[in-house]
GROMACS .gro file of C-alpha atoms in nm:
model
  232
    1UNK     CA    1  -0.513  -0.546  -2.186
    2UNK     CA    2  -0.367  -0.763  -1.917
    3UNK     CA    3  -0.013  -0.678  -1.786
    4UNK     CA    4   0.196  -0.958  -1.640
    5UNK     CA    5   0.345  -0.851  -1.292
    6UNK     CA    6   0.722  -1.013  -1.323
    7UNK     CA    7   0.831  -0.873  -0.964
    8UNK     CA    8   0.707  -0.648  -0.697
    9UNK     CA    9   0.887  -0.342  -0.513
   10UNK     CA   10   0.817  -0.262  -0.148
   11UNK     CA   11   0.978   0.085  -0.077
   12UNK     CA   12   1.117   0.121   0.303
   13UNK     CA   13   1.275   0.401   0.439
   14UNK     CA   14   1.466   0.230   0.724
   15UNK     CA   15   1.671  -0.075   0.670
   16UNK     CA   16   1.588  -0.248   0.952
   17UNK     CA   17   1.241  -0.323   0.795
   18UNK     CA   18   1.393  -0.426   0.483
   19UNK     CA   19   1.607  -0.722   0.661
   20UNK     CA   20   1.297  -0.793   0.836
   21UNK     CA   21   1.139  -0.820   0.499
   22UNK     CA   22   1.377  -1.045   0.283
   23UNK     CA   23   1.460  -1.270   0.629
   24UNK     CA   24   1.123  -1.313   0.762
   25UNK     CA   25   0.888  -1.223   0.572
   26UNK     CA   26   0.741  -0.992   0.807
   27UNK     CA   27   0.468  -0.763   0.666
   28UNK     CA   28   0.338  -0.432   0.820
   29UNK     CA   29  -0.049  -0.387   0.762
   30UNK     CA   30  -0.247  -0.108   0.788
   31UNK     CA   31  -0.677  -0.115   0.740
   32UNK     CA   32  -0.778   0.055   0.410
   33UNK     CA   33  -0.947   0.329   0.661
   34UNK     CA   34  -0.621   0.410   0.798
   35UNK     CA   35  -0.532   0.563   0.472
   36UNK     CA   36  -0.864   0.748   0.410
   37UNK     CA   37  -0.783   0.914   0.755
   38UNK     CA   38  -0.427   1.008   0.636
   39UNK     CA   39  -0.513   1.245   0.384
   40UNK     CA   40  -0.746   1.407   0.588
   41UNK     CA   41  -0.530   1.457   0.889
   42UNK     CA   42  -0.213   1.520   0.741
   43UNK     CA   43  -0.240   1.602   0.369
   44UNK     CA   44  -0.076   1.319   0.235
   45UNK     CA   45  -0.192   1.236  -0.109
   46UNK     CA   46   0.096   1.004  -0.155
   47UNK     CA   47   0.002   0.724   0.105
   48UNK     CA   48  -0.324   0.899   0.157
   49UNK     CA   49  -0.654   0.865  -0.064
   50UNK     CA   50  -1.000   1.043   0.104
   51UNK     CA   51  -1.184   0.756  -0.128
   52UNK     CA   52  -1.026   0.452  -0.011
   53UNK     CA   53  -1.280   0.230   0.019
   54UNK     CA   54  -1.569   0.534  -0.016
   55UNK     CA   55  -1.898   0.409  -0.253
   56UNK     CA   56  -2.198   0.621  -0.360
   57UNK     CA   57  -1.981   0.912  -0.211
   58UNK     CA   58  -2.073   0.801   0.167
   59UNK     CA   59  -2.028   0.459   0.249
   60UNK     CA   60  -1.694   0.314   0.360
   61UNK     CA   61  -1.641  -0.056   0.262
   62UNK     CA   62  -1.386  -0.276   0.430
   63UNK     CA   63  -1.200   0.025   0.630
   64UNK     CA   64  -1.080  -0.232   0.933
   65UNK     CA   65  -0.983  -0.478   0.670
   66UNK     CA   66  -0.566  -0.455   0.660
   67UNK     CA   67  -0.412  -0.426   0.313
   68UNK     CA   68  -0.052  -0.397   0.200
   69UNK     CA   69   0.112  -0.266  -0.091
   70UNK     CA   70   0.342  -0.273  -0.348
   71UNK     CA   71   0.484  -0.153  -0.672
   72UNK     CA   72   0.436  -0.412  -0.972
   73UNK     CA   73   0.706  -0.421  -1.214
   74UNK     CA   74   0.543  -0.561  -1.606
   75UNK     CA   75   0.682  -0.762  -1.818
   76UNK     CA   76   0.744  -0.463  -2.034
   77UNK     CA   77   0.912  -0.317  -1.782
   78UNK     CA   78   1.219  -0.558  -1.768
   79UNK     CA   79   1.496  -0.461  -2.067
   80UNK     CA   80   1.795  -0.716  -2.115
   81UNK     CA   81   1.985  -0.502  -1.891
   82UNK     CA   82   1.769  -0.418  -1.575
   83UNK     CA   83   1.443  -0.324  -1.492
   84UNK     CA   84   1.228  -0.040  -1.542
   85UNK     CA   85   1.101   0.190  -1.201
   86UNK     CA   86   0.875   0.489  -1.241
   87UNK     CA   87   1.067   0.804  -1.095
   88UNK     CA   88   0.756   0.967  -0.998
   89UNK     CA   89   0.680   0.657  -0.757
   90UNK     CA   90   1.086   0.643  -0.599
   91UNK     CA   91   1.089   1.022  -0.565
   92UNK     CA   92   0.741   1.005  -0.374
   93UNK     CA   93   0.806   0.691  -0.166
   94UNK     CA   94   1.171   0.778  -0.116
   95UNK     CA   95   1.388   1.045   0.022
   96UNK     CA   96   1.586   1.218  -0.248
   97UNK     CA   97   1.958   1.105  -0.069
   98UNK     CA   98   1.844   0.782   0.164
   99UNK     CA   99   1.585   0.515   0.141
  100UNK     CA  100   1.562   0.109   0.020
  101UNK     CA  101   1.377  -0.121  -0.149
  102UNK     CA  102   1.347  -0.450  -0.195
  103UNK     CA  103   1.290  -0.611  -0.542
  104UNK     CA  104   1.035  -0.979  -0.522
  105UNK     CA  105   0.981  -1.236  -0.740
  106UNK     CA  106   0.597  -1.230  -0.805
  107UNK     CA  107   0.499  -1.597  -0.848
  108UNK     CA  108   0.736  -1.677  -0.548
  109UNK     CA  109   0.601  -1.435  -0.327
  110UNK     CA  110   0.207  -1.531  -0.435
  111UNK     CA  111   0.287  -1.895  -0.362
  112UNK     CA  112   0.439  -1.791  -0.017
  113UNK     CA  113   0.091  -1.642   0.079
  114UNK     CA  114  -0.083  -1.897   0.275
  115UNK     CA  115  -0.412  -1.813   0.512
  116UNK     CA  116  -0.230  -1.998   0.840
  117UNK     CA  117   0.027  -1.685   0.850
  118UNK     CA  118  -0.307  -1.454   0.842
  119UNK     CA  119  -0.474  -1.602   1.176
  120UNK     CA  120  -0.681  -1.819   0.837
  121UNK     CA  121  -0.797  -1.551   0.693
  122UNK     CA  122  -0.881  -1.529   0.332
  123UNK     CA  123  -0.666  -1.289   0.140
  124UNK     CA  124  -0.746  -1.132  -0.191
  125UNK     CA  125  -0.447  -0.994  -0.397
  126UNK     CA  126  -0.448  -0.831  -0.722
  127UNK     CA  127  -0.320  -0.528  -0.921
  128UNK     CA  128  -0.540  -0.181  -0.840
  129UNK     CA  129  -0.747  -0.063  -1.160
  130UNK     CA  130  -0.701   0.324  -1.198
  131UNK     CA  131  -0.941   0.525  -1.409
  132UNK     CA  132  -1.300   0.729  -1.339
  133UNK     CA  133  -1.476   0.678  -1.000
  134UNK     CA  134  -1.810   0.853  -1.063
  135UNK     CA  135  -2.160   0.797  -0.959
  136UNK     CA  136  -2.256   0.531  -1.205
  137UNK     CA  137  -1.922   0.294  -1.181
  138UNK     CA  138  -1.954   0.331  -0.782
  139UNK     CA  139  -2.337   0.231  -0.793
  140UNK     CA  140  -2.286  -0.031  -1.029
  141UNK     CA  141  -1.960  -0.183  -0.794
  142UNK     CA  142  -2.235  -0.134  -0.489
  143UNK     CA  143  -2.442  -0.330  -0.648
  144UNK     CA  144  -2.217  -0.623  -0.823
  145UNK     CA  145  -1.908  -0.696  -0.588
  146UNK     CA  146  -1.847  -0.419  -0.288
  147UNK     CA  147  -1.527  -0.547  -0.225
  148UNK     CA  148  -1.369  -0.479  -0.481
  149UNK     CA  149  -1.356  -0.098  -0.418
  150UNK     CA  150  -0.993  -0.183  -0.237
  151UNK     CA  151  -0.876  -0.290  -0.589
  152UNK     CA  152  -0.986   0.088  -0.762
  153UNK     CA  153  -0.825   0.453  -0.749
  154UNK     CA  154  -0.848   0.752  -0.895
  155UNK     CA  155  -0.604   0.810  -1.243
  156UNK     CA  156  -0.397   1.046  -1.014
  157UNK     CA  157  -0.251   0.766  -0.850
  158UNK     CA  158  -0.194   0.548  -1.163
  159UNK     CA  159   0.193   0.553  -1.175
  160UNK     CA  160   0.222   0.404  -0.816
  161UNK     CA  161   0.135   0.073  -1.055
  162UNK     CA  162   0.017  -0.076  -0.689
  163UNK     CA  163   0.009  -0.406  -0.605
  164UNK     CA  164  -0.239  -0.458  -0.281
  165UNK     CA  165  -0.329  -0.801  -0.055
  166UNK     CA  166  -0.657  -0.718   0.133
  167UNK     CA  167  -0.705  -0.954   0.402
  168UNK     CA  168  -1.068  -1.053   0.536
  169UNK     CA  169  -1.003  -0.976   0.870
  170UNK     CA  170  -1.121  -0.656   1.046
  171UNK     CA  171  -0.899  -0.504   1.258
  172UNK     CA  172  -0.965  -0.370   1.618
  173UNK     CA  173  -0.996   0.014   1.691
  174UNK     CA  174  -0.753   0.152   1.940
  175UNK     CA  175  -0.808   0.409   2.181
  176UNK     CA  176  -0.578   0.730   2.150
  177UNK     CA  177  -0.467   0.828   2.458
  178UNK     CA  178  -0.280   1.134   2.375
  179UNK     CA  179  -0.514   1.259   2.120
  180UNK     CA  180  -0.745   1.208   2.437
  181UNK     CA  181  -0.537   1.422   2.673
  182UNK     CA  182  -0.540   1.669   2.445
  183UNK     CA  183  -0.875   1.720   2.341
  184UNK     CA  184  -0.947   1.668   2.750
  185UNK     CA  185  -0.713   1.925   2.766
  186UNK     CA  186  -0.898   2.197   2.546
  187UNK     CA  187  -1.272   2.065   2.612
  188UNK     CA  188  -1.230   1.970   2.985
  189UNK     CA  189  -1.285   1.665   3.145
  190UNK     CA  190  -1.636   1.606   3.057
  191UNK     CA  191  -1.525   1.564   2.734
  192UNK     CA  192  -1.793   1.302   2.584
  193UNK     CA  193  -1.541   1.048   2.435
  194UNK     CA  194  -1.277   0.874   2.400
  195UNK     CA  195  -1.056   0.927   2.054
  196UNK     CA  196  -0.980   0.605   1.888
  197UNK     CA  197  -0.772   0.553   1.557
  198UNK     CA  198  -0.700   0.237   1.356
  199UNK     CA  199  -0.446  -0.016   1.455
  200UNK     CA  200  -0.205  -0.221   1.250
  201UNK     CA  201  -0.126  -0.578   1.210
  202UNK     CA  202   0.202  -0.758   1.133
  203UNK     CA  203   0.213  -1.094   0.994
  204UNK     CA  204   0.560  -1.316   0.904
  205UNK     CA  205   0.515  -1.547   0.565
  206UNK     CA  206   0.889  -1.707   0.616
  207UNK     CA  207   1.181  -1.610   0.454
  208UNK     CA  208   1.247  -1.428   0.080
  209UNK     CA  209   1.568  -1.459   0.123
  210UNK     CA  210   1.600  -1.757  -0.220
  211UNK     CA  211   1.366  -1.450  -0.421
  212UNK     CA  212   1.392  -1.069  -0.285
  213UNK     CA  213   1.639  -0.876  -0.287
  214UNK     CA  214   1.802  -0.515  -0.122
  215UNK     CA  215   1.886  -0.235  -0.348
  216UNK     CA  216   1.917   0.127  -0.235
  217UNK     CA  217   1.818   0.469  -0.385
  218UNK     CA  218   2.172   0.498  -0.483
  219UNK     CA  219   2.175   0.192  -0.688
  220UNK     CA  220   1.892   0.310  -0.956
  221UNK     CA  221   2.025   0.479  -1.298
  222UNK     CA  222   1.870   0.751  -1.500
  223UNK     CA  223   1.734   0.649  -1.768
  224UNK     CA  224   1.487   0.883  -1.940
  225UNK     CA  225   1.238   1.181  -1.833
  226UNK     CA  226   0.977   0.896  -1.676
  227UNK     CA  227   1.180   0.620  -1.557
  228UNK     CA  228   1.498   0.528  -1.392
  229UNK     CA  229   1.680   0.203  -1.509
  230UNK     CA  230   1.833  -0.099  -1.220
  231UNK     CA  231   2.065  -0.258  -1.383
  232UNK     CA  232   2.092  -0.613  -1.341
   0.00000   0.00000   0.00000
């Protein structure tokens, strides 16, 4: 069945970013790979997926493409008096006694999405599919439409209800120069190469300020075992 997104919730941690959100627009990108590579290094299976953009188990698809992401909030999820947020996702994107987010219109912030702001680069944008990733789905995604793999997760990560833009544009590596010192330092200098690790990319679509707005942690309500309530 297909749920209506009504408005979208970016979780930030510093406020800063938020005002830099609702006044400018400004977006912070990271390539799907990035992600992929966060697990891995540091155990994070909250940002972090191993599979991101993994088919037939081995093959990476799109992992310099930048994507961004978002809680969706349904049309089921909006009562007369406030709307509807997983705790599960707050509690995992959010410290327990700090941390913002900002609330979007979804139709306002689609039609604010134009390819100039992206160096004119085509960007897909729809809501990620959770469910089964085994052999025969990933062959038969291989096989049909490859890129759609940035649109699919495992159920684990189904109450993050994400959101994602995935734009077509593939994203330099950059070279590590710490991570190079160090391994320098344990290998010696004939170390064979250099470390590199993925970079980001910022983009500014104009201001949200007529369509977002800033809530804090401290401004959601309890409202049962799964959810907690923002009142209007």
């Amino acid at each position: 069945m297909e749920r209506n997104i009504k408005f979208l919730v970016k979780f930030i941690e510093e406020e800063d970013y938020v005002d830099s959100l609702i006044n400018h627009g400004e977006l912070f990108l990271r390539p799907l790979g990035h992600f992929a590579k966060l697990e891995k290094d540091s155990s994070d299976e909250v940002r972090g997926d191993e599979r991101e953009g993994l088919l037939l188990n081995s093959i990476r698809i799109g992992s310099n493409h930048p994507i961004y992401c978002m809680y969706s909030i349904f049309e089921s999820d909006v009562l007369p008096d406030g709307l509807l947020i997983k705790k599960r996702a707050v509690e995992n994107f959010l410290s327990k006694e700090t941390g913002y987010f900002v609330v979007i219109d979804y139709n306002n912030f689609i039609s604010s999405l134009k390819a100039k702001d992206f160096d004119g680069y085509a960007i897909n944008a729809d809501i990620v599919k959770y469910g089964s990733i085994d052999w025969e789905f990933q062959k038969e995604l291989f096989l049909s439409n490859r890129q759609l793999v940035a649109f699919v997760k495992r159920s684990d990560y189904s109450y993050q209800q994400e959101f994602r833009l995935v734009v077509q544009k593939s994203l330099p590596m950059i070279k590590d120069v710490q991570m190079t010192k160090k391994y320098k330092k344990i290998h010696g200098d004939n170390f064979p190469h250099e470390i590199h690790n993925y970079s980001s990319y910022i983009v500014k679509i104009g201001s949200l300020q007529s369509f977002a707005k800033k809530y804090s942690i401290n401004d959601l309500q309890d409202y049962d075992e799964k959810y907690f309530l923002l009142k209007n």
